[in-house]
Amino acid sequence: MPDERLLLGAHLPIAGGLHKALERATEINCAVVQIFTRNPRGWRAAPLDAQEVELFKEAARKTGLALVAHASYLPNLASPDEKVHELSIMAVKDELERCEALGIPYLVLHIGSHLGAGFDKGFERLVSGCKKVLDSFDGRVILLLENMSGQANSMGSKLEDIARILSAIGEERVGLCLDTCHLFQAGYELRSEKALNALLRQIDELCDFDRVKVLHLNDSRAAIGSGLDRHERIGKGYIGLRGFRNILQQRALRRLPMILETPVREWQEYKEDIMTLLSLL
């Protein structure tokens, strides 16, 4: 069983029904599960039906799992394309409403890309889009913006930019999901205890650490500062076991729901990464 101090789990498939992800989570000893609530590669999704919602809620009650949803891949609230921007607003609102219906408290969304229009234009679009989404949604689900790796045209790889975005949105229902792989690839050192302590202080000073609600645990196939979004299995990448030992020693991080998105061939293999992390305690 996972250590009781840790909400440790993985992003699991929903094939066969949303509730099946929770059943899979218990098979590999997860304490938290992240899912897509819809097809992640399409703009439109069939509405949730009452039976699907009840099956999911019953599985949540039975398993006691902490729950997180990840938004589909297409929405980009920072897009300069008007059609994509409007579709993104509708899609994110729909996903928030699905989470509300299912009882999932957090929806993780990639901060997005300005697609060459420049940071200022992307910033304006992103902030406007987030405000429109939340103004039209009266639920309690918190939208978590996920830090980026530093890819070309990305909006949120540097903490200063993320802090500026959060401040401009000015909404309590917006928080942060930190991804270890993305932090590392954006140039933030995790392998040194001193550097990690300094990073956590910087996050608190710029963004308020209380706004960090979820942690994605992913090793990196690319070197620090590479700007490449390339996940790796725990301990097999550039962050390595030393980096994840540092992470698990941090009380502020250890209290968060921690979710694996490592490149496994079959979801059952997540159990190996979970056991690797637990061995570091």
XYZ file of C-alpha atoms in Angstrom:
281
model
C 0.000 0.000 0.000
C 1.149 3.579 -0.594
C 2.498 5.469 2.393
C -0.473 7.079 4.181
C 1.205 10.471 3.985
C 1.180 10.385 0.200
C -1.652 11.003 -2.245
C 0.217 9.178 -4.978
C -1.367 7.949 -8.204
C -1.477 8.230 -11.982
C -3.421 9.363 -15.028
C -5.449 6.305 -15.998
C -7.576 5.361 -19.025
C -11.374 5.625 -19.025
C -12.026 2.838 -21.551
C -15.259 1.089 -20.641
C -16.571 4.046 -18.650
C -15.237 6.830 -16.443
C -15.669 4.697 -13.322
C -13.325 2.063 -14.750
C -10.379 4.416 -14.178
C -11.084 4.341 -10.442
C -11.232 0.552 -10.441
C -7.894 0.459 -12.255
C -6.437 2.885 -9.714
C -7.221 0.558 -6.821
C -5.561 -2.338 -8.662
C -2.203 -0.540 -8.620
C -2.571 0.942 -5.123
C -3.209 4.553 -6.095
C -4.513 7.083 -3.590
C -5.340 9.624 -6.329
C -6.376 9.283 -9.950
C -6.384 11.726 -12.852
C -8.669 11.198 -15.845
C -10.005 12.765 -18.993
C -13.755 13.239 -18.642
C -14.170 13.143 -22.434
C -12.323 12.277 -25.621
C -9.098 14.312 -25.328
C -8.708 14.743 -29.086
C -12.030 16.255 -30.082
C -13.769 19.589 -29.587
C -17.179 18.129 -28.878
C -18.256 15.408 -26.480
C -21.527 13.667 -25.762
C -23.147 14.969 -22.566
C -22.698 12.907 -19.438
C -25.731 10.742 -18.770
C -27.181 10.178 -15.325
C -26.108 6.538 -15.128
C -22.502 7.386 -16.023
C -22.403 10.071 -13.337
C -23.887 7.752 -10.701
C -21.477 4.913 -11.540
C -18.552 7.303 -11.190
C -19.762 8.789 -7.918
C -20.406 5.350 -6.480
C -16.886 4.254 -7.461
C -15.494 7.432 -5.868
C -17.360 6.724 -2.617
C -16.289 3.095 -2.622
C -12.597 3.719 -3.343
C -12.101 6.983 -1.432
C -9.704 8.177 -4.125
C -8.699 11.809 -4.496
C -9.837 12.991 -7.939
C -8.304 15.221 -10.615
C -9.320 15.753 -14.246
C -7.098 16.866 -17.108
C -8.518 19.012 -19.893
C -8.432 17.676 -23.435
C -5.519 18.509 -25.725
C -7.164 20.978 -28.110
C -8.119 24.027 -25.985
C -5.661 26.923 -26.211
C -7.037 30.019 -24.524
C -3.954 32.002 -25.630
C -4.570 31.354 -29.335
C -4.703 34.416 -31.634
C -7.141 32.529 -33.887
C -10.639 33.759 -33.044
C -12.369 30.482 -33.855
C -9.919 28.409 -31.795
C -10.175 30.925 -28.958
C -13.976 30.710 -28.846
C -13.958 26.912 -29.170
C -11.439 26.767 -26.325
C -13.643 28.870 -24.066
C -16.631 26.604 -24.725
C -14.582 23.429 -24.282
C -13.010 24.476 -20.975
C -16.379 25.593 -19.616
C -17.869 22.237 -20.640
C -15.065 20.375 -18.893
C -15.544 22.396 -15.703
C -19.244 21.549 -15.780
C -18.460 17.861 -16.274
C -16.112 17.949 -13.286
C -18.799 19.664 -11.202
C -21.321 16.966 -12.112
C -18.852 14.182 -11.280
C -17.600 15.692 -8.033
C -14.032 16.249 -9.295
C -12.565 19.325 -7.563
C -9.719 20.167 -9.987
C -9.371 20.548 -13.758
C -5.789 20.818 -15.066
C -5.288 22.935 -18.201
C -2.074 23.651 -20.109
C -1.413 27.393 -20.018
C -1.086 27.396 -23.786
C 0.777 28.997 -26.677
C 0.576 32.376 -28.400
C 1.507 30.618 -31.686
C 3.907 33.354 -32.738
C 1.660 36.327 -32.002
C 3.912 37.372 -29.112
C 3.647 37.002 -25.352
C 1.640 40.190 -24.814
C -1.033 39.159 -27.321
C -1.148 35.656 -25.902
C -1.353 37.066 -22.391
C -4.323 39.240 -23.334
C -6.130 36.310 -24.961
C -5.391 33.898 -22.126
C -6.551 36.233 -19.373
C -9.656 37.231 -21.313
C -10.465 33.600 -22.075
C -10.080 32.465 -18.462
C -12.295 35.288 -17.249
C -15.002 34.455 -19.798
C -14.911 30.783 -18.805
C -15.206 31.486 -15.096
C -17.777 34.276 -15.452
C -20.068 31.773 -17.186
C -19.429 28.945 -14.691
C -20.969 29.102 -11.229
C -19.508 25.857 -9.856
C -16.760 25.298 -7.303
C -14.266 23.374 -9.471
C -10.811 24.983 -9.469
C -9.093 25.484 -12.823
C -5.414 24.595 -12.441
C -3.001 26.127 -14.938
C -0.101 23.763 -15.643
C 3.390 25.180 -16.121
C 4.969 24.648 -19.518
C 8.401 23.288 -20.516
C 9.565 26.400 -22.369
C 8.616 25.327 -25.875
C 8.658 28.025 -28.553
C 5.707 30.406 -28.126
C 4.624 28.856 -24.799
C 2.951 31.151 -22.288
C 3.817 29.802 -18.866
C 7.246 28.262 -18.395
C 8.753 30.998 -16.217
C 7.390 31.625 -12.734
C 7.349 35.375 -13.277
C 5.033 34.937 -16.268
C 2.787 32.518 -14.372
C 2.518 34.956 -11.473
C 1.573 37.761 -13.872
C -1.113 35.571 -15.455
C -2.622 34.575 -12.097
C -2.647 38.164 -10.893
C -4.358 39.421 -14.057
C -7.062 36.737 -13.945
C -7.698 37.614 -10.303
C -9.923 34.627 -9.557
C -9.877 32.387 -6.481
C -11.022 29.476 -8.673
C -7.713 29.488 -10.544
C -4.690 27.683 -9.113
C -1.558 25.863 -10.249
C -0.557 22.354 -11.201
C 3.217 21.975 -11.159
C 4.867 19.415 -13.423
C 8.376 18.309 -12.405
C 9.422 17.500 -15.971
C 8.222 20.884 -17.221
C 9.928 22.763 -14.374
C 13.216 21.002 -15.095
C 13.024 21.548 -18.832
C 12.234 25.222 -18.238
C 15.532 25.523 -16.367
C 14.612 24.932 -12.724
C 16.998 22.637 -10.840
C 15.378 19.854 -8.795
C 18.387 17.619 -8.111
C 19.937 19.891 -5.491
C 18.206 20.270 -2.129
C 19.406 23.864 -1.877
C 18.121 24.715 -5.361
C 14.775 23.039 -4.733
C 14.318 24.929 -1.459
C 15.046 28.174 -3.285
C 12.567 27.242 -6.011
C 9.796 26.583 -3.502
C 10.459 29.936 -1.835
C 10.303 31.616 -5.244
C 6.979 29.927 -6.051
C 5.573 31.090 -2.721
C 6.818 34.641 -3.144
C 5.606 35.035 -6.720
C 2.459 32.906 -6.869
C 1.541 31.993 -3.241
C 2.242 28.299 -2.695
C -1.262 27.755 -1.312
C -2.471 28.061 -4.900
C -0.517 24.945 -5.900
C -3.067 22.125 -5.676
C -1.605 19.240 -7.728
C 1.874 17.938 -8.602
C 2.636 15.947 -11.746
C 5.581 13.627 -11.135
C 7.464 12.987 -14.378
C 11.135 12.415 -15.063
C 12.708 14.133 -18.082
C 14.163 12.655 -21.261
C 15.784 16.011 -22.005
C 18.458 17.985 -20.170
C 17.707 20.876 -17.852
C 16.665 24.032 -19.691
C 16.065 22.175 -22.960
C 12.530 23.494 -23.429
C 11.431 20.079 -24.698
C 8.288 18.446 -23.318
C 9.622 14.886 -23.069
C 8.482 12.754 -20.137
C 10.415 9.745 -18.818
C 9.858 6.972 -16.272
C 10.768 7.815 -12.667
C 14.522 7.523 -12.087
C 15.353 6.855 -15.728
C 15.729 10.429 -16.888
C 17.809 13.518 -16.163
C 16.001 14.374 -12.904
C 16.787 10.904 -11.622
C 16.238 9.263 -8.267
C 18.196 11.989 -6.511
C 15.789 14.633 -7.760
C 12.680 12.704 -6.774
C 14.145 11.922 -3.345
C 14.540 15.691 -2.868
C 10.971 16.276 -3.987
C 9.496 13.691 -1.621
C 11.433 15.149 1.295
C 9.657 18.491 0.883
C 6.630 18.640 3.180
C 4.974 21.329 1.042
C 5.102 19.020 -1.983
C 4.405 15.766 -0.145
C 0.996 17.016 0.991
C -0.181 17.507 -2.610
C -1.966 14.967 -4.811
C 0.955 13.568 -6.858
C 0.151 12.158 -10.282
C 2.322 10.133 -12.643
C 2.127 10.784 -16.387
C 5.213 8.768 -17.298
C 5.376 7.010 -20.706
C 4.215 3.509 -19.792
C 3.182 0.960 -22.422
C 0.317 -0.363 -20.264
C -1.337 1.407 -17.350
C -0.423 -1.425 -14.962
C 3.222 -0.370 -15.299
C 2.487 2.743 -13.253
C 2.717 0.464 -10.214
C 6.453 0.143 -10.878
C 6.902 3.920 -10.777
C 4.782 4.124 -7.616
C 6.965 1.516 -5.928
C 10.097 3.338 -7.077
C 8.866 6.556 -5.461
C 7.855 4.815 -2.236
C 11.308 3.235 -2.028
C 12.792 6.736 -1.852
C 11.025 7.478 1.427
